[in-house]
PDB file of C-alpha atoms in Angstrom:
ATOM      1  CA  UNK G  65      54.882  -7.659 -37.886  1.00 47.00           C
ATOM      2  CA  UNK G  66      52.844  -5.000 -35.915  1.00 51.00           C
ATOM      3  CA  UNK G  67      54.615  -5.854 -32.734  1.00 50.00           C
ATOM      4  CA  UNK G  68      58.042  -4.647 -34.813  1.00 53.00           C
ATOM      5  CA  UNK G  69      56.948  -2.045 -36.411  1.00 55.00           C
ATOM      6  CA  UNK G  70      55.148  -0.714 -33.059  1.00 58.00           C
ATOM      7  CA  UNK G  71      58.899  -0.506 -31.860  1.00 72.00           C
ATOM      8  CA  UNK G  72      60.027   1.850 -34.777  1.00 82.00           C
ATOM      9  CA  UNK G  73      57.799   4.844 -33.836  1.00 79.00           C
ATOM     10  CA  UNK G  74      58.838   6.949 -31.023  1.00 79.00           C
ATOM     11  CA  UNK G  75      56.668   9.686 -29.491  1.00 75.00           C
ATOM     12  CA  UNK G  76      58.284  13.510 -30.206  1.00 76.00           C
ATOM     13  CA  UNK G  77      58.986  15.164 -26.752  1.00 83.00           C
ATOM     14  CA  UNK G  78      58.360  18.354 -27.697  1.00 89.00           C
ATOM     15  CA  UNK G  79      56.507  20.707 -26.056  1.00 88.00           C
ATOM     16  CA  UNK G  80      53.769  21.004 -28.178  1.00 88.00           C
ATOM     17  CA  UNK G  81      53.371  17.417 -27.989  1.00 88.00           C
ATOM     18  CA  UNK G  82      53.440  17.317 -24.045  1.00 88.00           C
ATOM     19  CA  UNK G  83      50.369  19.973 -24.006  1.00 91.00           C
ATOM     20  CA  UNK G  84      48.446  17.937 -26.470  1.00 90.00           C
ATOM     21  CA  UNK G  85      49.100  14.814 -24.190  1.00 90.00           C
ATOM     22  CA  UNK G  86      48.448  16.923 -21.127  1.00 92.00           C
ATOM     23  CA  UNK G  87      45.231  18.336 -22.885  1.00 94.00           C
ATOM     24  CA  UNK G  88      44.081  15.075 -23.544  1.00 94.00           C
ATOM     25  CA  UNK G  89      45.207  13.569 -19.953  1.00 95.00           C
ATOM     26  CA  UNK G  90      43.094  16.417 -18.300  1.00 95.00           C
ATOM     27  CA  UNK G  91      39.864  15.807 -20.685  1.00 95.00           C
ATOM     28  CA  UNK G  92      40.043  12.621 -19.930  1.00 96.00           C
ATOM     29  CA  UNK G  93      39.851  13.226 -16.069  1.00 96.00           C
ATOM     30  CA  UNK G  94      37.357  15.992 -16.141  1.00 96.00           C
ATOM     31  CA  UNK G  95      34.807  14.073 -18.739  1.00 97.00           C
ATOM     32  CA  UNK G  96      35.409  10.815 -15.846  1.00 97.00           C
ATOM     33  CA  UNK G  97      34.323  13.441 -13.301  1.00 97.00           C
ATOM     34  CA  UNK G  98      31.377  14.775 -15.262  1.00 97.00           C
ATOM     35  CA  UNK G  99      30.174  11.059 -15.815  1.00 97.00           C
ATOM     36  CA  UNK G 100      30.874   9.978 -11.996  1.00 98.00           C
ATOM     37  CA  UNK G 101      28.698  13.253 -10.763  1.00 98.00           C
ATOM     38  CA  UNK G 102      26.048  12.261 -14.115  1.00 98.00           C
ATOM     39  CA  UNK G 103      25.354   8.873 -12.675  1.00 98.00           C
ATOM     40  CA  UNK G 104      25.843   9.817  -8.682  1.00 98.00           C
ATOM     41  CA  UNK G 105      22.583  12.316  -9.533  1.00 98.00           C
ATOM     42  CA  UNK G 106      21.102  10.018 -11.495  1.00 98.00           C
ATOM     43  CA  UNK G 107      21.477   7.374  -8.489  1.00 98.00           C
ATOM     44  CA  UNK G 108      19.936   9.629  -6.025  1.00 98.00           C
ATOM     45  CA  UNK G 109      16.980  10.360  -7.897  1.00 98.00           C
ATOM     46  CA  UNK G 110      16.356   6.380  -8.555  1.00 97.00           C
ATOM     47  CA  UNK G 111      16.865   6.157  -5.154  1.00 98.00           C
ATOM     48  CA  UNK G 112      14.410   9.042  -4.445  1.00 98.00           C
ATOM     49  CA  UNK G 113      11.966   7.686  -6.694  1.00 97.00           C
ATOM     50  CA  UNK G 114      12.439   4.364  -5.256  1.00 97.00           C
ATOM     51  CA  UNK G 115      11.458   5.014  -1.819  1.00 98.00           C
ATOM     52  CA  UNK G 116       8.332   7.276  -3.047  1.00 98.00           C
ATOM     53  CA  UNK G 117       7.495   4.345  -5.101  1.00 97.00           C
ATOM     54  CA  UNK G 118       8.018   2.006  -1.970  1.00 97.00           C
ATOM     55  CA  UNK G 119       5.908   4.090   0.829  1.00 97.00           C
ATOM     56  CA  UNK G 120       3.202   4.404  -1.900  1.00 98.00           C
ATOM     57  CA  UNK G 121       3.183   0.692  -2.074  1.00 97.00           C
ATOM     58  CA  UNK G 122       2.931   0.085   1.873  1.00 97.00           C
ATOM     59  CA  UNK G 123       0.145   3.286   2.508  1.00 97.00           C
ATOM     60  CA  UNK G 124      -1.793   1.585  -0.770  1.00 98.00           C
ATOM     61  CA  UNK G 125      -1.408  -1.804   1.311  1.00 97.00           C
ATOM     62  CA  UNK G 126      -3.048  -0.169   4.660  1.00 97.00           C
ATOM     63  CA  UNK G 127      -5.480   1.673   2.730  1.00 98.00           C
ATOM     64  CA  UNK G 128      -6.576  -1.319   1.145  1.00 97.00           C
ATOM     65  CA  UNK G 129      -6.587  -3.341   4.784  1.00 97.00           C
ATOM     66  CA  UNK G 130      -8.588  -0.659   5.921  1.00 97.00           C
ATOM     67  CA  UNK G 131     -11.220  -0.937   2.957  1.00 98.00           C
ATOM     68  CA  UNK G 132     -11.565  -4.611   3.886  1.00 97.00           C
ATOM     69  CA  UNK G 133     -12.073  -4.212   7.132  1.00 97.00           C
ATOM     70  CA  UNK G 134     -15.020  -1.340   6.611  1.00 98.00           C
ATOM     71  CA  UNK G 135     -16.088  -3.701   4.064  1.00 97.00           C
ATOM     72  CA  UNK G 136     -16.989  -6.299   6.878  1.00 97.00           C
ATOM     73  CA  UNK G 137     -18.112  -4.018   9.654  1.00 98.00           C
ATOM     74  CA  UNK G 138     -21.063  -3.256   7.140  1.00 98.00           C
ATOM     75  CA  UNK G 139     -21.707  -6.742   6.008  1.00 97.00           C
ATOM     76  CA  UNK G 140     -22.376  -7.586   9.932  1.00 97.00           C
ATOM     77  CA  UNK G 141     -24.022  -3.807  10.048  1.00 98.00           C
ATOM     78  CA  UNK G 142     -26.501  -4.660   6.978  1.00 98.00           C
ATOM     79  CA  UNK G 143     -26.919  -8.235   8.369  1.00 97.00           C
ATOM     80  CA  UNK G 144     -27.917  -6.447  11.971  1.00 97.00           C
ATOM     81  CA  UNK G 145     -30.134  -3.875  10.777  1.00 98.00           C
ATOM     82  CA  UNK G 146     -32.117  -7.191   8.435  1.00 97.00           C
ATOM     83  CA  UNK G 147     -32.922  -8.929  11.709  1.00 96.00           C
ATOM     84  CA  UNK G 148     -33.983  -5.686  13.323  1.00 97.00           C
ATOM     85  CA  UNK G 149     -36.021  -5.497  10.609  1.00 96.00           C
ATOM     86  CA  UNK G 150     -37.690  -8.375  11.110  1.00 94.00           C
ATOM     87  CA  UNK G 151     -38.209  -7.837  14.712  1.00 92.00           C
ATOM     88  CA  UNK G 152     -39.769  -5.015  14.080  1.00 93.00           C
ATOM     89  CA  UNK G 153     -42.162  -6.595  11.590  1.00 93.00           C
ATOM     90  CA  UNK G 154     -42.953  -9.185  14.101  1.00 91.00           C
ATOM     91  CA  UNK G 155     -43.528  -6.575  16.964  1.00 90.00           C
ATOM     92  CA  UNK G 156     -46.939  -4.733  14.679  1.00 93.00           C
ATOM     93  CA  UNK G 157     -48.184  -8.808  14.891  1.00 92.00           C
ATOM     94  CA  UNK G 158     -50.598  -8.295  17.965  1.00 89.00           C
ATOM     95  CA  UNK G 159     -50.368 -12.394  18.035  1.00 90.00           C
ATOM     96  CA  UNK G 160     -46.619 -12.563  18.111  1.00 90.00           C
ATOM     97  CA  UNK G 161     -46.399 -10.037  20.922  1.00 88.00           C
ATOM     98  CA  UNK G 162     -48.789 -11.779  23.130  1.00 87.00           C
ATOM     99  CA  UNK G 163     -46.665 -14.619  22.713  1.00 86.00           C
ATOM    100  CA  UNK G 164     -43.773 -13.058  23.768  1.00 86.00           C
ATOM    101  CA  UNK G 165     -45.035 -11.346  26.694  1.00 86.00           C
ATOM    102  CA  UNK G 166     -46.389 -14.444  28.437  1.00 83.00           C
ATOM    103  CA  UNK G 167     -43.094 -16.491  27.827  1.00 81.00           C
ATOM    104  CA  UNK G 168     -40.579 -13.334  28.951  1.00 84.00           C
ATOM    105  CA  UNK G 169     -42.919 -12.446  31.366  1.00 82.00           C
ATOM    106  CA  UNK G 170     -45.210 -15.120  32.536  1.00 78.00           C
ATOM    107  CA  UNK G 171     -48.603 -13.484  31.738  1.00 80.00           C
ATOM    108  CA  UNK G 172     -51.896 -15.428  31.678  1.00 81.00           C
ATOM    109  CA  UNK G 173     -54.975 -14.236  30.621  1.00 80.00           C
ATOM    110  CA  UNK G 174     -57.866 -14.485  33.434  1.00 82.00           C
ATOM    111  CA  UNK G 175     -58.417 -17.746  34.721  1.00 81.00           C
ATOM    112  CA  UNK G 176     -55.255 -19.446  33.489  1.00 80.00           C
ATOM    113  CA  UNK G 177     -53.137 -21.224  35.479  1.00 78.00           C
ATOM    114  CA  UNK G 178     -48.851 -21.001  34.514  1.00 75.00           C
ATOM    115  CA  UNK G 179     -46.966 -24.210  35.333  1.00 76.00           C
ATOM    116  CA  UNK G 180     -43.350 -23.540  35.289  1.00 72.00           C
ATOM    117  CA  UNK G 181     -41.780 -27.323  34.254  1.00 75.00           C
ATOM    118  CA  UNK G 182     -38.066 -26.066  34.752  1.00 66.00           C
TER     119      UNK G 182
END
């Protein structure tokens, strides 16, 4: 029934009724245009955003790499200075020294004799 009486109403041509369709043609088109430029600005700015967000991502990533590797440098660095430490402590032994001057060096106290078994 709505199919036949769809075919019973006929649109006036009349002029007032073109500008009204024309009116409404033309909003039409320019509200389009408005929402086209709306999202187009909105896409650049996500896109803006986006790339911010991305770099921020990859310099965090280096920065980080970089903290790691520090990190390590002073492990070995503290580790170093620990054993120089001890050297040190074993350098003020009189007894330690002595020892390491007649192996490095091949001292002898008076009247010893050095056999070299290499």
């Amino acid at each position: 029934m709505k199919g036949q009486s769809d075919s019973k109403i006929s649109q006036l041509n009349t002029p007032y009724a073109r500008k009204v369709s024309n009116e409404k043609t033309y909003n039409r088109h320019v509200h389009k245009r408005r929402c086209q430029r709306i999202i187009a600005v909105f896409l650049v700015i996500f896109l803006i955003f986006g790339i911010q967000i991305f770099q921020s991502k990859r310099t965090l990533a280096d920065i980080n790499g970089n903290i790691r590797q520090a990190q390590s440098q002073l492990t070995k660095q503290k580790q170093k200075n620990r054993q120089l430490e001890r050297q040190i402590k074993l350098l003020h032994n009189p007894e330690y020294i002595q020892q390491v001057i007649r192996a490095k060096y091949n001292y002898s106290k008076k009247g010893e004799t050095i056999y070299n078994l290499n």
